[in-house]
Short mmCIF file of C-alpha atoms in Angstrom, two decimals:
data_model
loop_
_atom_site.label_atom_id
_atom_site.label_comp_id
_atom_site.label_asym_id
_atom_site.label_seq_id
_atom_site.Cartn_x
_atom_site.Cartn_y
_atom_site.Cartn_z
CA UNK A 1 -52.88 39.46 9.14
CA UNK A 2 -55.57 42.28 9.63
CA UNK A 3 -58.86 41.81 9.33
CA UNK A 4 -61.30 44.14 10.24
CA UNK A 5 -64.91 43.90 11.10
CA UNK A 6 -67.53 47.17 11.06
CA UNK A 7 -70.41 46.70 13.13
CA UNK A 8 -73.12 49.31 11.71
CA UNK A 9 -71.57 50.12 8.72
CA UNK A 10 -74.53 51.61 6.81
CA UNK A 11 -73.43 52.92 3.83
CA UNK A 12 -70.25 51.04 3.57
CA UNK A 13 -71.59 48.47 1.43
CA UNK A 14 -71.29 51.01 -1.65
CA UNK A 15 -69.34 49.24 -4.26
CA UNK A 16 -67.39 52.66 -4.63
CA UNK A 17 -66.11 51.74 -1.47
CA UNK A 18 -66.29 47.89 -0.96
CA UNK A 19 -64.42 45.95 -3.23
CA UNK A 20 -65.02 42.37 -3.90
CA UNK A 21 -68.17 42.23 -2.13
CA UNK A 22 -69.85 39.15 -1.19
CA UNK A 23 -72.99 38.27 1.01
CA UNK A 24 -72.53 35.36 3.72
CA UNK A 25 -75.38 33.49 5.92
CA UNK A 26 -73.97 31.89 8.91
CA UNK A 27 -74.94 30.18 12.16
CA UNK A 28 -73.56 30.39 15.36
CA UNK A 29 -73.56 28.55 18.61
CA UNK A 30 -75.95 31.53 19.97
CA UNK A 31 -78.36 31.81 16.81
CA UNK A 32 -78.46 34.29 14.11
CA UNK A 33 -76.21 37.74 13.59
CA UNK A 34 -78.29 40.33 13.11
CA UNK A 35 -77.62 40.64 9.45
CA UNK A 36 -75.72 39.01 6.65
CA UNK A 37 -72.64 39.25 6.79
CA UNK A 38 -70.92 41.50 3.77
CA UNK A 39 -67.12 40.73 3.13
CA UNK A 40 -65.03 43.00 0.52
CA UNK A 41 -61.87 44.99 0.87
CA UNK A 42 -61.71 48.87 1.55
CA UNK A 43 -58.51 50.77 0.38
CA UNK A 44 -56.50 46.89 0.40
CA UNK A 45 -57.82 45.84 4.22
CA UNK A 46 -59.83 42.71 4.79
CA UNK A 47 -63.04 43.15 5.99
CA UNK A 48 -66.45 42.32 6.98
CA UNK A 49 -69.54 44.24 7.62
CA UNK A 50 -72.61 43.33 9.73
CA UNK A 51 -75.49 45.74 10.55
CA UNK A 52 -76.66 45.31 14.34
CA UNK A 53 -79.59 46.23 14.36
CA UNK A 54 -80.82 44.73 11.29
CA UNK A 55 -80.80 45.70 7.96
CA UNK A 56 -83.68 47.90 8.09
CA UNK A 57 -82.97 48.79 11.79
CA UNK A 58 -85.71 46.83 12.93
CA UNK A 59 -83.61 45.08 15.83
CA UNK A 60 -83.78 47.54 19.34
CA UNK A 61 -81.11 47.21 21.48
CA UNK A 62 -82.31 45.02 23.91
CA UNK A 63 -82.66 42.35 21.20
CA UNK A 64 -79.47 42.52 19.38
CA UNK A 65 -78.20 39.09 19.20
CA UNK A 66 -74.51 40.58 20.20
CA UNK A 67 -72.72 37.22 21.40
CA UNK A 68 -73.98 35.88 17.82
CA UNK A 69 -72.42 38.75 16.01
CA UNK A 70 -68.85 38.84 17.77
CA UNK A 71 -68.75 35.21 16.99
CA UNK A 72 -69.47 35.20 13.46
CA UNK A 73 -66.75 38.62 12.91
CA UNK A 74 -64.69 36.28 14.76
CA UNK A 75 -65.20 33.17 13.15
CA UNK A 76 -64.83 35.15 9.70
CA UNK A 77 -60.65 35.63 10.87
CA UNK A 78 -61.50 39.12 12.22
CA UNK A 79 -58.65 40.69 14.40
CA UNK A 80 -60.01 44.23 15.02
CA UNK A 81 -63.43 45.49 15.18
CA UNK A 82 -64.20 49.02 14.64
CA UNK A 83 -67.89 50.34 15.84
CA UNK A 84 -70.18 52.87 15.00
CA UNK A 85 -72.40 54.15 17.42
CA UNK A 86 -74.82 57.31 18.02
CA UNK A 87 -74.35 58.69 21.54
CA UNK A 88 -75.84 61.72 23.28
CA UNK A 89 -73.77 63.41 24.77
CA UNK A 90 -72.88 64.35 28.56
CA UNK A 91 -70.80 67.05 28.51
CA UNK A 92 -71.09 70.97 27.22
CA UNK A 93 -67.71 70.36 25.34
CA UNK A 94 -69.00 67.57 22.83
CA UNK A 95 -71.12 69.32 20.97
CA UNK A 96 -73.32 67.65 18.43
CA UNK A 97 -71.80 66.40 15.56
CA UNK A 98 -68.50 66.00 17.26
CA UNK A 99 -66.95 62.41 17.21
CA UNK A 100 -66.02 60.77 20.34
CA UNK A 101 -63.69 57.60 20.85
CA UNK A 102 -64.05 56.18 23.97
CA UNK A 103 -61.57 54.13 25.88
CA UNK A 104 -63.68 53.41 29.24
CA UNK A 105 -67.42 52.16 29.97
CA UNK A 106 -70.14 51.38 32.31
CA UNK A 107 -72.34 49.05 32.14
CA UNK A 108 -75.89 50.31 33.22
CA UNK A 109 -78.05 47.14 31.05
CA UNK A 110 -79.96 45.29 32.98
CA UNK A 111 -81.19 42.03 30.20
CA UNK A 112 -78.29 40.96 27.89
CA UNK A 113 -75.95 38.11 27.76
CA UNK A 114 -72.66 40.00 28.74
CA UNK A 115 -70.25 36.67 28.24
CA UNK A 116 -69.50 33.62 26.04
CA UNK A 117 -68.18 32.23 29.71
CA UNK A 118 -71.74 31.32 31.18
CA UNK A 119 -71.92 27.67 31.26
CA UNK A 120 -69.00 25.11 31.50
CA UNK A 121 -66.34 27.10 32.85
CA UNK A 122 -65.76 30.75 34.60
CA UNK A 123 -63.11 33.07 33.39
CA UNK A 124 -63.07 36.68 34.59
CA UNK A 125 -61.97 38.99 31.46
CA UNK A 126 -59.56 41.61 32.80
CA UNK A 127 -61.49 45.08 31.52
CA UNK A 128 -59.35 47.62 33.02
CA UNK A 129 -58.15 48.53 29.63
CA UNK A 130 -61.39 47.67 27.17
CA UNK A 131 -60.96 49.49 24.21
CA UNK A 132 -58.00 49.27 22.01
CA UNK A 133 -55.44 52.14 22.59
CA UNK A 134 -53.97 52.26 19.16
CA UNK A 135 -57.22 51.93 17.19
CA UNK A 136 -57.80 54.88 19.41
CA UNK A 137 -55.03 56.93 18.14
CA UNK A 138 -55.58 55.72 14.40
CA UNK A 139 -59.24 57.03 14.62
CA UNK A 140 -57.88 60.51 15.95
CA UNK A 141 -55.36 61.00 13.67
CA UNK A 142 -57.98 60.56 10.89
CA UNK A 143 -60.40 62.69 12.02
CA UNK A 144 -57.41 65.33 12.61
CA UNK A 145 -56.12 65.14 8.92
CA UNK A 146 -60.08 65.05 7.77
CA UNK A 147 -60.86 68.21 10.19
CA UNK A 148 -63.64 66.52 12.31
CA UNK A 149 -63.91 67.73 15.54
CA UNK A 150 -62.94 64.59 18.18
CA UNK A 151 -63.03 63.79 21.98
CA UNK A 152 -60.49 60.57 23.04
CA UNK A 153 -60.53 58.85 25.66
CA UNK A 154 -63.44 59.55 27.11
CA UNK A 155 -66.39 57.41 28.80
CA UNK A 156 -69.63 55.74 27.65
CA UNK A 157 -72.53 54.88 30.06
CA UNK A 158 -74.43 52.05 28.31
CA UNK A 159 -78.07 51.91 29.13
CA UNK A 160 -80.39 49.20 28.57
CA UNK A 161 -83.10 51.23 26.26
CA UNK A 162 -85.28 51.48 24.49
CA UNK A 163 -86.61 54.62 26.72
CA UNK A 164 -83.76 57.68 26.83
CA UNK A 165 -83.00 58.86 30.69
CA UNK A 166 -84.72 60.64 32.36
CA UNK A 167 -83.23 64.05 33.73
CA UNK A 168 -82.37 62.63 37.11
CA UNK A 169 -80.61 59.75 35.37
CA UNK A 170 -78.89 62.30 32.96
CA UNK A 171 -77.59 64.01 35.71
CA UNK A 172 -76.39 60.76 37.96
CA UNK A 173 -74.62 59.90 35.11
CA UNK A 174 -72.66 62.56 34.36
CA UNK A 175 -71.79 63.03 37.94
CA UNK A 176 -70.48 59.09 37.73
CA UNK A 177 -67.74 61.24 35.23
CA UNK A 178 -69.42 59.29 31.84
CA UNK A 179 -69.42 61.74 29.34
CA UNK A 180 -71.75 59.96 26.31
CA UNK A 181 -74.43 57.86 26.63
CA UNK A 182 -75.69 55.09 24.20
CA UNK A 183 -77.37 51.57 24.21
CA UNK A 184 -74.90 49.89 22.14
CA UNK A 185 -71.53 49.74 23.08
CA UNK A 186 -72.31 46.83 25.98
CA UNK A 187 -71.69 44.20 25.31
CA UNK A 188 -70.24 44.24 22.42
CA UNK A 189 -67.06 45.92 23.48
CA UNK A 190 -66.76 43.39 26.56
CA UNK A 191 -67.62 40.03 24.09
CA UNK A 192 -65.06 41.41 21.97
CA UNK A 193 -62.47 41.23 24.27
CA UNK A 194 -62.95 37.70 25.51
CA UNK A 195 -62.51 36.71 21.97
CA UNK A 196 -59.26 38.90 22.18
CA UNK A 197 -60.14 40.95 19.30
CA UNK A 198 -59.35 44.94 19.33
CA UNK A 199 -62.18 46.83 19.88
CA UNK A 200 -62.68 50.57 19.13
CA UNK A 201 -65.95 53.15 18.85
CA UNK A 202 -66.50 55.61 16.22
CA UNK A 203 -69.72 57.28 18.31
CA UNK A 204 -70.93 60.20 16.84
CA UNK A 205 -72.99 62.75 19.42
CA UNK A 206 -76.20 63.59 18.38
CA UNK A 207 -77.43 65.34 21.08
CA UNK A 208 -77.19 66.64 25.00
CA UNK A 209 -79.56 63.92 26.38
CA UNK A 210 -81.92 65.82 28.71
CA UNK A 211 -79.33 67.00 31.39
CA UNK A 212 -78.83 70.53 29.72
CA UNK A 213 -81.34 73.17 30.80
CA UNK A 214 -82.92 75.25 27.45
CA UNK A 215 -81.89 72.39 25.04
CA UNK A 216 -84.51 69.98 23.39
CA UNK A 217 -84.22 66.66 25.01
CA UNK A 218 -83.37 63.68 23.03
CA UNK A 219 -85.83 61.78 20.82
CA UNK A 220 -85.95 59.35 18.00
CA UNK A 221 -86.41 62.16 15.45
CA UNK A 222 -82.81 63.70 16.18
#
């Protein structure tokens, strides 16, 4: 059965939209999620919401307990995880406000636990494939019938924050052929895998990082 977990989720707590909702505390091998844990239903589908960085967004990046969060969605019965994420974007074709679902990344942190496979035994995840193809094409077709402009199958460079690039980094970046950039999507996307759960990104471009000449560069205001 289908169960779906929504990491970010702001907003989606609305009882309009959540039906059935119920807080949950849990522990985990690797500490505390970020946040509660929210369960409900949305249109009939199982699911359960936690916040990454914190309720209040208080967690940065660098801090986000991620291996404690894909446990707990997985512990919960989750079978697909579904990810919203603000990106800048890379490329002169995704403007802002355009959605992007990306089916590559690279990893550019430098401080996070990237595997639940650290300690007893050593597995090496295949990752040739990390995102899940037909949560892909269920995203697309979405934002199709809702109008939303959309990129697929495109790449996000995750950085290890909290600074944004700077305009040589922009610019290596997009000539490694990434075309959004966030601190968010590793490694959650890989830790999702090794629990062999599907894994998709709703990221949402906010702005050109600081690669495009005449264009504001990125800051926390945008």
């Amino acid at each position: 059965m289908v169960k779906v977990g929504i990491i970010g989720g702001s907003g989606l707590d609305d009882p309009k939209i959540l039906k059935d909702a119920k807080e949950i505390e849990v522990e985990t091998p690797y500490g505390s999620p970020t946040s509660v844990l929210i369960t409900g239903a949305i249109k009939g589908v199982d699911v359960v919401i936690i916040a990454r960085h914190g309720k209040n967004h208080s967690i940065y990046p660098s801090k986000v307990n991620f291996r404690a969060n894909i446990w707990a969605l997985k512990e919960q019965g989750c079978t697909h995880i579904i990810a919203s994420t603000a990106v800048g974007s890379l490329r002169e074709e995704i403007k802002p406000g355009h959605l992007v679902f990306p089916n590559q990344f690279i990893d550019h942190t430098k401080k996070r636990e990237t595997t639940f496979f650290d300690e007893d035994v050593v597995v090496h995840t295949p990752m040739a494939e990390p995102f899940c193809s037909n949560l892909i094409e269920l995203l697309s077709s979405s934002a199709k019938q809702m109008g939303m402009p959309f990129h697929k199958n495109k790449t996000v460079i995750t950085i290890e924050g909290p600074r944004f690039s700077t305009k040589a980094e922009s610019h290596m970046f997009r000539s490694w052929n990434a075309d959004v950039i966030n601190m968010s999507t590793v490694p959650e996307v890989n830790l999702a895998r090794e629990k062999q759960m599907h894994y998709a990104a709703i990221a949402m471009s906010t702005d050109y990082d600081c690669w495009r000449e005449g264009e504001e560069s990125v800051t926390w205001e945008m």
